[in-house]
XYZ file of C-alpha atoms in Angstrom:
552
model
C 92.113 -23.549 37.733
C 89.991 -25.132 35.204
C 87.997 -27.276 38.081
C 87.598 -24.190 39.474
C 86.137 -22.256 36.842
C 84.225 -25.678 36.130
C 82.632 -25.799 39.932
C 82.083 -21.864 39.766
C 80.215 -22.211 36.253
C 77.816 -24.917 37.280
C 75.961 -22.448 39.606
C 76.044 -19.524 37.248
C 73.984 -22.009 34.733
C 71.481 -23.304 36.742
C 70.635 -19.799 38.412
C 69.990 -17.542 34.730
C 66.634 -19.535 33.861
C 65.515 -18.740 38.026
C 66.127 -15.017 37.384
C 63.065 -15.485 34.726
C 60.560 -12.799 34.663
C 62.800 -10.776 37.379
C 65.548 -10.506 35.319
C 62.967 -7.619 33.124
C 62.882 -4.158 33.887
C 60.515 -2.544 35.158
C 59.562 -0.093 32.734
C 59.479 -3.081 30.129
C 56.714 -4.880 32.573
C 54.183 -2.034 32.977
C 54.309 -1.831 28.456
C 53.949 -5.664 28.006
C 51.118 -5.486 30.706
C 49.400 -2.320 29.111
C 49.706 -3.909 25.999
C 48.337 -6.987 27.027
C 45.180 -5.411 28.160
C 44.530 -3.037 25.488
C 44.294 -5.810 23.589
C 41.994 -7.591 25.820
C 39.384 -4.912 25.454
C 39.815 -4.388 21.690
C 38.582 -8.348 21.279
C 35.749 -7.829 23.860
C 35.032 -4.682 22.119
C 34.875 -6.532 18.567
C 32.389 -9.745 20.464
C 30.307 -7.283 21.721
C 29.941 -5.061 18.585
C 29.404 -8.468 16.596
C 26.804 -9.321 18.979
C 24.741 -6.171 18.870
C 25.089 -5.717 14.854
C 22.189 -7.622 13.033
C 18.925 -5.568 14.229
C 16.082 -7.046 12.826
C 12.742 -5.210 12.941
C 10.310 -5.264 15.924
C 7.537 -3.186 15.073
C 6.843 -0.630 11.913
C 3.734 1.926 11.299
C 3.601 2.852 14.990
C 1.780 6.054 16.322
C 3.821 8.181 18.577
C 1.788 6.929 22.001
C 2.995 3.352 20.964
C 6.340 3.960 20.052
C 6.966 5.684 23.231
C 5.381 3.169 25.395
C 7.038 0.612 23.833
C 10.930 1.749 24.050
C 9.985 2.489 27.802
C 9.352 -1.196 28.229
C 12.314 -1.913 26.174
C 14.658 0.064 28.577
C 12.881 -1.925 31.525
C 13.561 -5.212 29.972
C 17.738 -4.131 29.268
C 16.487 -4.690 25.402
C 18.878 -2.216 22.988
C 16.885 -0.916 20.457
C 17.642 1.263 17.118
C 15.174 3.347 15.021
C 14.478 3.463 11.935
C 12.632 5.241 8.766
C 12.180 8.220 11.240
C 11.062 6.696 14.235
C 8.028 5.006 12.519
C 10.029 1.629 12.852
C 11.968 0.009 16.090
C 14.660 -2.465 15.509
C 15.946 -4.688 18.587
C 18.832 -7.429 17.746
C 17.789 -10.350 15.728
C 18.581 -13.208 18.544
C 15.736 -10.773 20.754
C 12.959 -10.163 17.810
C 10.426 -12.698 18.830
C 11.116 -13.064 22.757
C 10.483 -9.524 23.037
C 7.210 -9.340 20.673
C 5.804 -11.875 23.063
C 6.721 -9.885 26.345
C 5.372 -6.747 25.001
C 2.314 -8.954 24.061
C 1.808 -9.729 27.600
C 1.798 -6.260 28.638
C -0.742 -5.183 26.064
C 1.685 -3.409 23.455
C 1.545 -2.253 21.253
C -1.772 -0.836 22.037
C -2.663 0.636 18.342
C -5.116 3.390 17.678
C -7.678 1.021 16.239
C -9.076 -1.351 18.845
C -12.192 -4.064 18.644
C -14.948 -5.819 20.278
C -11.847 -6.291 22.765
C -13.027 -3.508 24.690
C -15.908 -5.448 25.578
C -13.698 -8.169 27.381
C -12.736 -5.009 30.312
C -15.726 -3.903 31.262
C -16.107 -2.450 34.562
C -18.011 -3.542 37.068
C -20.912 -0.590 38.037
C -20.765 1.354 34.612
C -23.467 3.396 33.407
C -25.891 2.450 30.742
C -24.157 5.055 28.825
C -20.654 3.873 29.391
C -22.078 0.499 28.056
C -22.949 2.190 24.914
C -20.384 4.293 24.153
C -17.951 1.272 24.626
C -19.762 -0.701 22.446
C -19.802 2.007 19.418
C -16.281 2.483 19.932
C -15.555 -1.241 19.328
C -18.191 -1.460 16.231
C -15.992 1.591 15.083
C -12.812 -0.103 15.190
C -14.096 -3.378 13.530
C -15.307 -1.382 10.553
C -11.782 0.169 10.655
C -9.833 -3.010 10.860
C -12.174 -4.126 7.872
C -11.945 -1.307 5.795
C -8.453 -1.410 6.225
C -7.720 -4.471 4.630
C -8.526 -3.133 1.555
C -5.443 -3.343 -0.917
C -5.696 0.358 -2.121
C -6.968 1.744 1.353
C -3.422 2.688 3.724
C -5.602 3.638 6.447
C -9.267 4.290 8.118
C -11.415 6.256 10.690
C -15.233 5.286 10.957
C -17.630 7.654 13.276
C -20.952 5.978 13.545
C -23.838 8.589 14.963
C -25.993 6.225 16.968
C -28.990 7.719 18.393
C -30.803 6.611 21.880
C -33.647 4.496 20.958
C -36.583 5.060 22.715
C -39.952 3.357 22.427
C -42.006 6.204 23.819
C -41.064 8.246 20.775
C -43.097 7.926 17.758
C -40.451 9.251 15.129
C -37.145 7.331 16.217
C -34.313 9.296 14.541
C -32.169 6.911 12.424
C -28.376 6.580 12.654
C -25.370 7.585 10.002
C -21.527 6.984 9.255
C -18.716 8.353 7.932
C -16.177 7.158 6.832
C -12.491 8.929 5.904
C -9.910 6.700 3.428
C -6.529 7.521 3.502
C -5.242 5.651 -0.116
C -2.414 4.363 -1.030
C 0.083 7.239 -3.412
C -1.435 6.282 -6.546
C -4.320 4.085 -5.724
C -7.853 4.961 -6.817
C -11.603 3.480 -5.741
C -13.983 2.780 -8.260
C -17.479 3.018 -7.709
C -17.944 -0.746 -7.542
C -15.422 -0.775 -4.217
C -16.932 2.587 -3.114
C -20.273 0.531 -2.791
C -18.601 -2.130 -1.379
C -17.526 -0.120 1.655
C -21.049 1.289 1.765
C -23.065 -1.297 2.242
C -20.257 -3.358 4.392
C -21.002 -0.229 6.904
C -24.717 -0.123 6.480
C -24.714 -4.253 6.853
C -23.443 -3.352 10.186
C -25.211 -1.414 11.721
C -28.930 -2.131 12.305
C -31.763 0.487 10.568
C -28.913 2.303 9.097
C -29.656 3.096 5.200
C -26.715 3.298 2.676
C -27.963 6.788 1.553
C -26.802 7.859 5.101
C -23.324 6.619 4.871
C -20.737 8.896 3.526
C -16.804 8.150 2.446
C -14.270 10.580 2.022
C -10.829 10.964 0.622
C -7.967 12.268 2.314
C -8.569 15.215 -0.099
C -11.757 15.673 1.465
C -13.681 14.634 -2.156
C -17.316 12.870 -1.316
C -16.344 9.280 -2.919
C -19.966 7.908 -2.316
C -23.501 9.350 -3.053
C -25.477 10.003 -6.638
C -22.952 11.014 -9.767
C -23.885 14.594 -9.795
C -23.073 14.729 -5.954
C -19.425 12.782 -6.952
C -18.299 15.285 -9.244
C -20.885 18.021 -9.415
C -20.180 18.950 -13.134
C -18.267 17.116 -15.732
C -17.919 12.958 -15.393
C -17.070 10.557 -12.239
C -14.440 8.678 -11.323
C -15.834 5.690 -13.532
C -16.997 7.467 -16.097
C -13.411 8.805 -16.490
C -11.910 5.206 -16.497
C -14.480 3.877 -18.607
C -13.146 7.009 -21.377
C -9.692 6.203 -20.828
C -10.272 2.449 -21.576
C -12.107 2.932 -24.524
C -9.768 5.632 -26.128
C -6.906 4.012 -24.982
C -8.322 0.653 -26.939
C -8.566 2.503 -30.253
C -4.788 3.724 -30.069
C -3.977 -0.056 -29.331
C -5.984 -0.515 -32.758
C -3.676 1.660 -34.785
C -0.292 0.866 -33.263
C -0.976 -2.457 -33.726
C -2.142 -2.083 -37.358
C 0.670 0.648 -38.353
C 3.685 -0.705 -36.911
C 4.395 -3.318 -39.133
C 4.585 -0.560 -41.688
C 6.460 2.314 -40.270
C 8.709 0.309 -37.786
C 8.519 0.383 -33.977
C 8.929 3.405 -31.953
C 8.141 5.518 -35.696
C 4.803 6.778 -35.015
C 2.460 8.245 -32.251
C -1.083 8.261 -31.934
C -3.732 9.700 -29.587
C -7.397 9.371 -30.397
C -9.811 11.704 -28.563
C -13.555 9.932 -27.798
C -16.718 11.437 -27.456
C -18.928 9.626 -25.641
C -22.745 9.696 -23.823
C -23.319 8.619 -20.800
C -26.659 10.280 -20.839
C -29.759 8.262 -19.563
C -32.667 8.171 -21.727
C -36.467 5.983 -21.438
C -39.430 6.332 -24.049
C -42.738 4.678 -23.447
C -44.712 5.115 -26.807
C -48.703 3.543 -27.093
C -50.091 3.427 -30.975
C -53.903 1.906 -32.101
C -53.940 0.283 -35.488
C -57.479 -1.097 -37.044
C -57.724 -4.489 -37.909
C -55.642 -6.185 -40.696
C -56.618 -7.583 -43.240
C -59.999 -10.000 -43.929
C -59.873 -11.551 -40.709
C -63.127 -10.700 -38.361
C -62.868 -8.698 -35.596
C -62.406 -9.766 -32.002
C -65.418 -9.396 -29.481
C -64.661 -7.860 -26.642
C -67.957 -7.368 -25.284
C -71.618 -8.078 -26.586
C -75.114 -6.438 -24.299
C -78.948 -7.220 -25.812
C -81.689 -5.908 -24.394
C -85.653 -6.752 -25.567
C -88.811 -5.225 -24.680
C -92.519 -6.068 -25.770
C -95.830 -5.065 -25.003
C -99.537 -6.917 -25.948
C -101.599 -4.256 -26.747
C -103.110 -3.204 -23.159
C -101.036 0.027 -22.572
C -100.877 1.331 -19.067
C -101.928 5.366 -19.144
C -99.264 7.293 -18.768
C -98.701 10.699 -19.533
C -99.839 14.502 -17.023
C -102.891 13.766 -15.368
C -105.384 16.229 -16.776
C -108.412 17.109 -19.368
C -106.292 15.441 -22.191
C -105.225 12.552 -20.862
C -109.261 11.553 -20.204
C -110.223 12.062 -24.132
C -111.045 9.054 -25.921
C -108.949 7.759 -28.369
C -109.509 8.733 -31.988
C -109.771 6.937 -35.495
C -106.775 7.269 -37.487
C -107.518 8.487 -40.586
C -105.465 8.394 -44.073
C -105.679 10.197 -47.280
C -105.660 6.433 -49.136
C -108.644 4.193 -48.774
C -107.420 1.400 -46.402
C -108.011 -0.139 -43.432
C -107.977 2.344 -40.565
C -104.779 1.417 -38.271
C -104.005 1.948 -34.768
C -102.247 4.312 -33.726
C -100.552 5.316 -30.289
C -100.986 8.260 -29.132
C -97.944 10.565 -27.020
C -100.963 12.263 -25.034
C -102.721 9.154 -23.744
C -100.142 6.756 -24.091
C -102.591 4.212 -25.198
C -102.914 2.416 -28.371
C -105.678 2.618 -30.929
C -106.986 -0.447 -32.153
C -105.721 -4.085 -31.164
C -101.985 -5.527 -31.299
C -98.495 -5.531 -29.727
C -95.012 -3.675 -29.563
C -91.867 -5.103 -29.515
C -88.240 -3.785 -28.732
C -84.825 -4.807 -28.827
C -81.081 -3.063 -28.276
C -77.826 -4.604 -29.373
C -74.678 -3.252 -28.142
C -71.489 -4.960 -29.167
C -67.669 -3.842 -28.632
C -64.768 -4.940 -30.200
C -61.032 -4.982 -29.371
C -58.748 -2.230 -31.066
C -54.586 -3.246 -31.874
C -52.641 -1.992 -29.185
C -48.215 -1.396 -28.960
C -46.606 -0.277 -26.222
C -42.699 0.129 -26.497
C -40.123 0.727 -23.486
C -37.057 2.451 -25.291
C -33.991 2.698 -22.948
C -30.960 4.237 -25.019
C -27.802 2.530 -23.855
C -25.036 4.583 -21.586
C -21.241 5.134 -22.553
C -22.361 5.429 -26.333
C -19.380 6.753 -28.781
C -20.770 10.188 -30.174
C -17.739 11.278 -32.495
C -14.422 10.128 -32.696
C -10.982 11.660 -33.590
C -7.607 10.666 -34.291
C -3.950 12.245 -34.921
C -1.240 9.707 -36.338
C 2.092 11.175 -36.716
C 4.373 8.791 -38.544
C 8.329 8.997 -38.519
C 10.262 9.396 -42.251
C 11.719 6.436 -43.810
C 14.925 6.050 -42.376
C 17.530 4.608 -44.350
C 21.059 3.263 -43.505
C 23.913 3.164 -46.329
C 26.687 0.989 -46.380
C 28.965 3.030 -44.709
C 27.098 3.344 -41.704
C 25.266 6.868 -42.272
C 21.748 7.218 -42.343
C 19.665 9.250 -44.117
C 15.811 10.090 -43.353
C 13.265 10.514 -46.970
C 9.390 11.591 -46.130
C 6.715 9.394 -47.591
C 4.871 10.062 -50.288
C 1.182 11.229 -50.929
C -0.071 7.626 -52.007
C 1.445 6.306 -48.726
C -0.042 8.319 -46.296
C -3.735 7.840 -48.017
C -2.884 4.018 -47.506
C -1.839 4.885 -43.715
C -4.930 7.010 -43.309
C -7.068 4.313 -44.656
C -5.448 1.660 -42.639
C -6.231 3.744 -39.376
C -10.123 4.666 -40.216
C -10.514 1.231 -40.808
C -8.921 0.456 -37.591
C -11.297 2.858 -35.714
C -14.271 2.200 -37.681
C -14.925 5.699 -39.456
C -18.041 6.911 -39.394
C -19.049 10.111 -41.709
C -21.989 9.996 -40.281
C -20.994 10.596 -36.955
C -18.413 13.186 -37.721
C -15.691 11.004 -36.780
C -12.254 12.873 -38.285
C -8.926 11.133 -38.866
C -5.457 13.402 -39.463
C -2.385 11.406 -40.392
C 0.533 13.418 -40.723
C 4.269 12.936 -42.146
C 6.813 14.402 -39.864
C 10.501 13.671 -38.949
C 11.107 12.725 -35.509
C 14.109 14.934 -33.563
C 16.742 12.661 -31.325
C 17.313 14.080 -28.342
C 20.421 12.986 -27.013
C 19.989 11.323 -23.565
C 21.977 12.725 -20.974
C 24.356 10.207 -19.557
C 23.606 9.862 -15.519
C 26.292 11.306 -12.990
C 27.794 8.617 -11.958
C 28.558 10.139 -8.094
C 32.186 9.304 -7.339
C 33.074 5.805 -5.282
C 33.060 7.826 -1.262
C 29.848 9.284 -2.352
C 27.602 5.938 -3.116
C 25.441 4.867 -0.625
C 26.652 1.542 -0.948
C 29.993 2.475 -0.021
C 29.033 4.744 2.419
C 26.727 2.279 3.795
C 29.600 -0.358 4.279
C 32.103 2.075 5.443
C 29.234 2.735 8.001
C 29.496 -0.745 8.880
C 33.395 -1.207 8.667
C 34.146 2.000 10.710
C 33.679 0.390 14.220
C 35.911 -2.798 13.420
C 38.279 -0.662 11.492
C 38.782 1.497 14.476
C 39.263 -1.272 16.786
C 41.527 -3.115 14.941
C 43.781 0.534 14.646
C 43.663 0.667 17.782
C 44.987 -2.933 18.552
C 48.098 -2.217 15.938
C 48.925 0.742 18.042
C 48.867 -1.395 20.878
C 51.187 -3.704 19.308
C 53.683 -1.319 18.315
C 53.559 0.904 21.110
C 53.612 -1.318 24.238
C 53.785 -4.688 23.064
C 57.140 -4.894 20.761
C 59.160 -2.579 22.976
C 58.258 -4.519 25.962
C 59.626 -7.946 23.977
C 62.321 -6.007 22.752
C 63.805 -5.174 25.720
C 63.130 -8.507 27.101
C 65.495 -9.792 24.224
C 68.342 -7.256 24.756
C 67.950 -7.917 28.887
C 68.804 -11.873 28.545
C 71.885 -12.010 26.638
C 73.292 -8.923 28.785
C 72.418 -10.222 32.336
C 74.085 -13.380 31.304
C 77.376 -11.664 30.425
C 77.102 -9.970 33.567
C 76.185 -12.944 35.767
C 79.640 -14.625 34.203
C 81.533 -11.816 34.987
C 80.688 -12.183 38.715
C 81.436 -15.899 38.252
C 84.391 -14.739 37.256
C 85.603 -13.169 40.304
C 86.889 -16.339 42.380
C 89.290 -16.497 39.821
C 90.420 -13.246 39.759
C 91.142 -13.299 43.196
C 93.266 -16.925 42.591
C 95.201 -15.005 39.906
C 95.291 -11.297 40.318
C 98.839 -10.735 38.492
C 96.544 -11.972 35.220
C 93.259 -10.273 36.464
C 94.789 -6.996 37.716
C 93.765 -4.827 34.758
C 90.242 -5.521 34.543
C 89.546 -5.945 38.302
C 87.814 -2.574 37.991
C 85.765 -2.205 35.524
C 83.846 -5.792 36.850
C 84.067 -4.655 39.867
C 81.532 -2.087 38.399
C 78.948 -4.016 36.486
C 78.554 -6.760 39.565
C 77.569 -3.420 41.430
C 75.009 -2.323 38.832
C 73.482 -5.923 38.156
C 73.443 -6.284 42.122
C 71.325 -3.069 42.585
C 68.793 -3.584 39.451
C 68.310 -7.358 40.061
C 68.901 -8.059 43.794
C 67.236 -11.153 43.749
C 69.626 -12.694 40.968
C 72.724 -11.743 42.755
C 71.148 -13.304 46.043
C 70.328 -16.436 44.454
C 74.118 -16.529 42.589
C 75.753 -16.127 45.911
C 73.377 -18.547 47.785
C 74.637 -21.052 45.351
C 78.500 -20.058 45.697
C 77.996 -20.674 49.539
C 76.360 -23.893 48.580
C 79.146 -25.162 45.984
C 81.965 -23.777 49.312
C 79.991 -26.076 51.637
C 80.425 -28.970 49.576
């Protein structure tokens, strides 16, 4: 009996391992294989994710006619793409930044709103004259722009240039103009110096155009360029202003720095108002002295004229009766010889001799001054200042402090220390007020601090975590659900397909000794049944092998 049960066991041994992936049910199959794939997708679903997650950015500051051209050509190319800072920005994956800028390059995107001399590089074949022209203003426009643009304080530009047709059959050629429109920077100001700057940069460039013709604008809409009175109208320009804030702003540097080593940091405040002229005034003044001193004068100019006659006098006078008398003896009251004398009627002279004349003009030079007198601009008229300084403060040795005010002597040494500082003029009506004052503590509000799931950060990575958090839920699941049953009832299914498959070894000997076998003939009977109808293939093989082990 025990060879028996020896040759009948051999079979049973060799034929559990061949039942193999038969010997599970079916139900326990379709969970392992569900399982199996469900976990599949969960890792392809994490490689992809990790793929597509760094976006780097492709383009930013694009107009609405760019952007949209551009993601068109992105969904052409099978490029994802993200957006960002609402819409102005478009984000591709980082592994895709630079092999899709130089696609897009090649198809002429972005386009941008400003363009060049590039427009010159298309021209059509058969354009008009006009055409011509208005092409090339368009690219002279955009140059300027581009220029313009790179100032630091200038976000963005439009230039319109009016160029008229010149035309040498017109005698008055009308002359061109520009315009230019800054959009600056939140916070960022143009002084005059840049404001010229852009002027004549525009002017430069474009031929007969005067600087008085070009005009800049704010985004505001303020006239930046032209005359001071045209800037502002009333009141001070934009430099003007800047030059007063500098200069009041140096004299409170004066007295900080000259009272803080006395009252202690952050125990005073100062302000000092400036009045200043930025009038423009010229005097020419002309004043004639005489000559100094013993010195002679100067010559300037010296004219002598002589005459002389020898005694034979030409008639001359009105032809008439008178003018034919002979000439008379002179005759005096005083015995003497009788003189000659000329006469006014007959011109002529009485008696022999001659007559001489002579005229001597001479000029001299006079002292002359001329003064030029050009007051300077930006001239301080009248200053004022207001100091008010802190009380002593005082700490005592337990910690508590106590605040005394200063006394009179004290603040005339303050006051004198900031007049000096300023340099006070009575003259001028400059005014200094220093004042003794305690200062109030406000106590500073602590921040919120916004709970943990409301800080960007956090919400941010839980942004970024939510994907991978939800596939790896989804993989336990998996696991739990499908995978460990399946394995499970793999583990129960071996041990009791085993017990089974011995019982039907069994058999032989039950038939060799029934008396011993009798009572539990039925009940084996029973489970060689079920095992045959849930694994037909294991019974086949076990009974293949019995015929085998008969045969030999």
């Amino acid at each position: 009996m025990d060879n028996a049960i020896a040759q009948v066991g051999t079979p049973v041994a060799s034929a559990a391992p061949k039942a193999g992936l038969s010997a599970i049910p079916a139900q326990a199959k379709l969970m392992l294989g569900a399982g199996i794939a469900g976990l599949a997708a969960v890792v392809v679903a994490l490689a992809l994710w990790g793929q597509k997650g760094d976006y780097k950015v492709l383009y930013a500051n694009l107009s609405e006619k760019d952007g949209g051209a551009i993601i068109a050509q992105l969904s052409q190319m099978n490029i994802p793409y993200r957006h960002a800072d609402g819409g102005n920005a478009i984000l591709v994956p980082a592994s895709q930044v630079h092999d899709a800028r130089l696609k897009l390059a090649s198809a002429g995107l972005p386009k941008g709103s400003v363009v060049g001399f590039e427009l010159m590089d298309n021209a059509r074949f058969g354009q008009t004259q006009f055409q011509e022209r208005l092409t090339f203003q368009r690219g002279l426009e955009g140059e300027l722009t581009r220029s313009i643009g790179a100032l630091g304080s200038v976000q963005a530009a439009r230039v319109h240039l009016a160029l008229p047709n010149q035309n040498g059959f017109f005698r008055e050629q009308q002359k061109p103009s520009a315009s230019v429109l800054l959009t600056l920077h939140a916070g960022r100001t143009l002084d005059r110096t840049q404001i010229a700057g852009i002027v004549h940069l525009v002017s430069a460039s474009v031929p007969e155009l005067s600087p008085k013709a070009v005009s800049v604008l704010d985004q505001t809409g303020a006239l930046l360029s032209g005359p001071a009175e045209a800037v502002s109208g009333q009141g001070l320009d934009a430099q003007q202003l800047q030059y007063l804030a500098q200069v009041e702003a140096s004299y409170v540097k004066r007295v900080i720095e000259i009272l803080e080593p006395v009252v202690g940091r952050d125990n005073l405040r100062a302000t000092v108002a400036a009045d200043i002229d930025f009038s423009q005034t010229e005097a020419t003044s002309e004043s004639f002295k005489p000559n100094q001193g013993s010195e002679p004068a100067t010559v300037r100019s010296q004219q002598v004229s002589e005459a002389g006659s020898d005694g034979q006098v030409v008639p001359s006078g009105v032809p008439g009766a008178t003018s034919n008398q002979p000439p008379r003896e002179a005759t005096a009251p005083v015995t003497g010889p009788s003189v000659p004398l000329r006469t006014a009627s007959t011109g002529t002279v009485s008696g022999g001799g001659s007559a001489q004349r002579r005229d001597n003009v001479t000029n001299y030079e006079v002292d002359k001054t001329v003064r030029v007198t050009r007051n300077a601009t930006g001239t301080v008229k009248r200053l004022a200042a207001a100091v008010v300084v802190n009380h002593r403060v005082s700490t005592a040795a337990n910690g508590k402090t106590s605040s005394t005010p200063l006394t009179g002597d004290e603040i005339e040494k303050l006051t004198a220390l900031v007049q000096e500082s300023i340099g006070f003029s009575k003259e001028r009506g400059d005014s200094v007020k220093l004042i003794n004052a305690p200062f109030r503590v406000e106590a500073v509000p602590k921040p919120d601090v916004l709970p943990l799931w409301q800080q960007d950060w956090f919400i941010d990575a839980l942004r970024a975590g939510a994907t991978p958090a939800a596939l790896a839920l989804v993989a336990l699941l998996i696991v739990l659900a499908l995978v460990r049953p399946a394995f499970k009832a793999v583990r129960t299914a071996a041990p009791a397909q085993a017990d089974r498959l011995h019982l039907v070894a069994d058999e032989p000997l039950q038939r060799s000794a029934p008396a011993l076998a009798a009572p539990r003939n039925g009940v084996r009977l029973e489970d060689a049944r079920a095992v045959a109808k849930q694994n037909p293939a294991a019974v086949a093989n076990i009974v293949r092998d019995w015929v085998k082990a008969d045969g030999a």
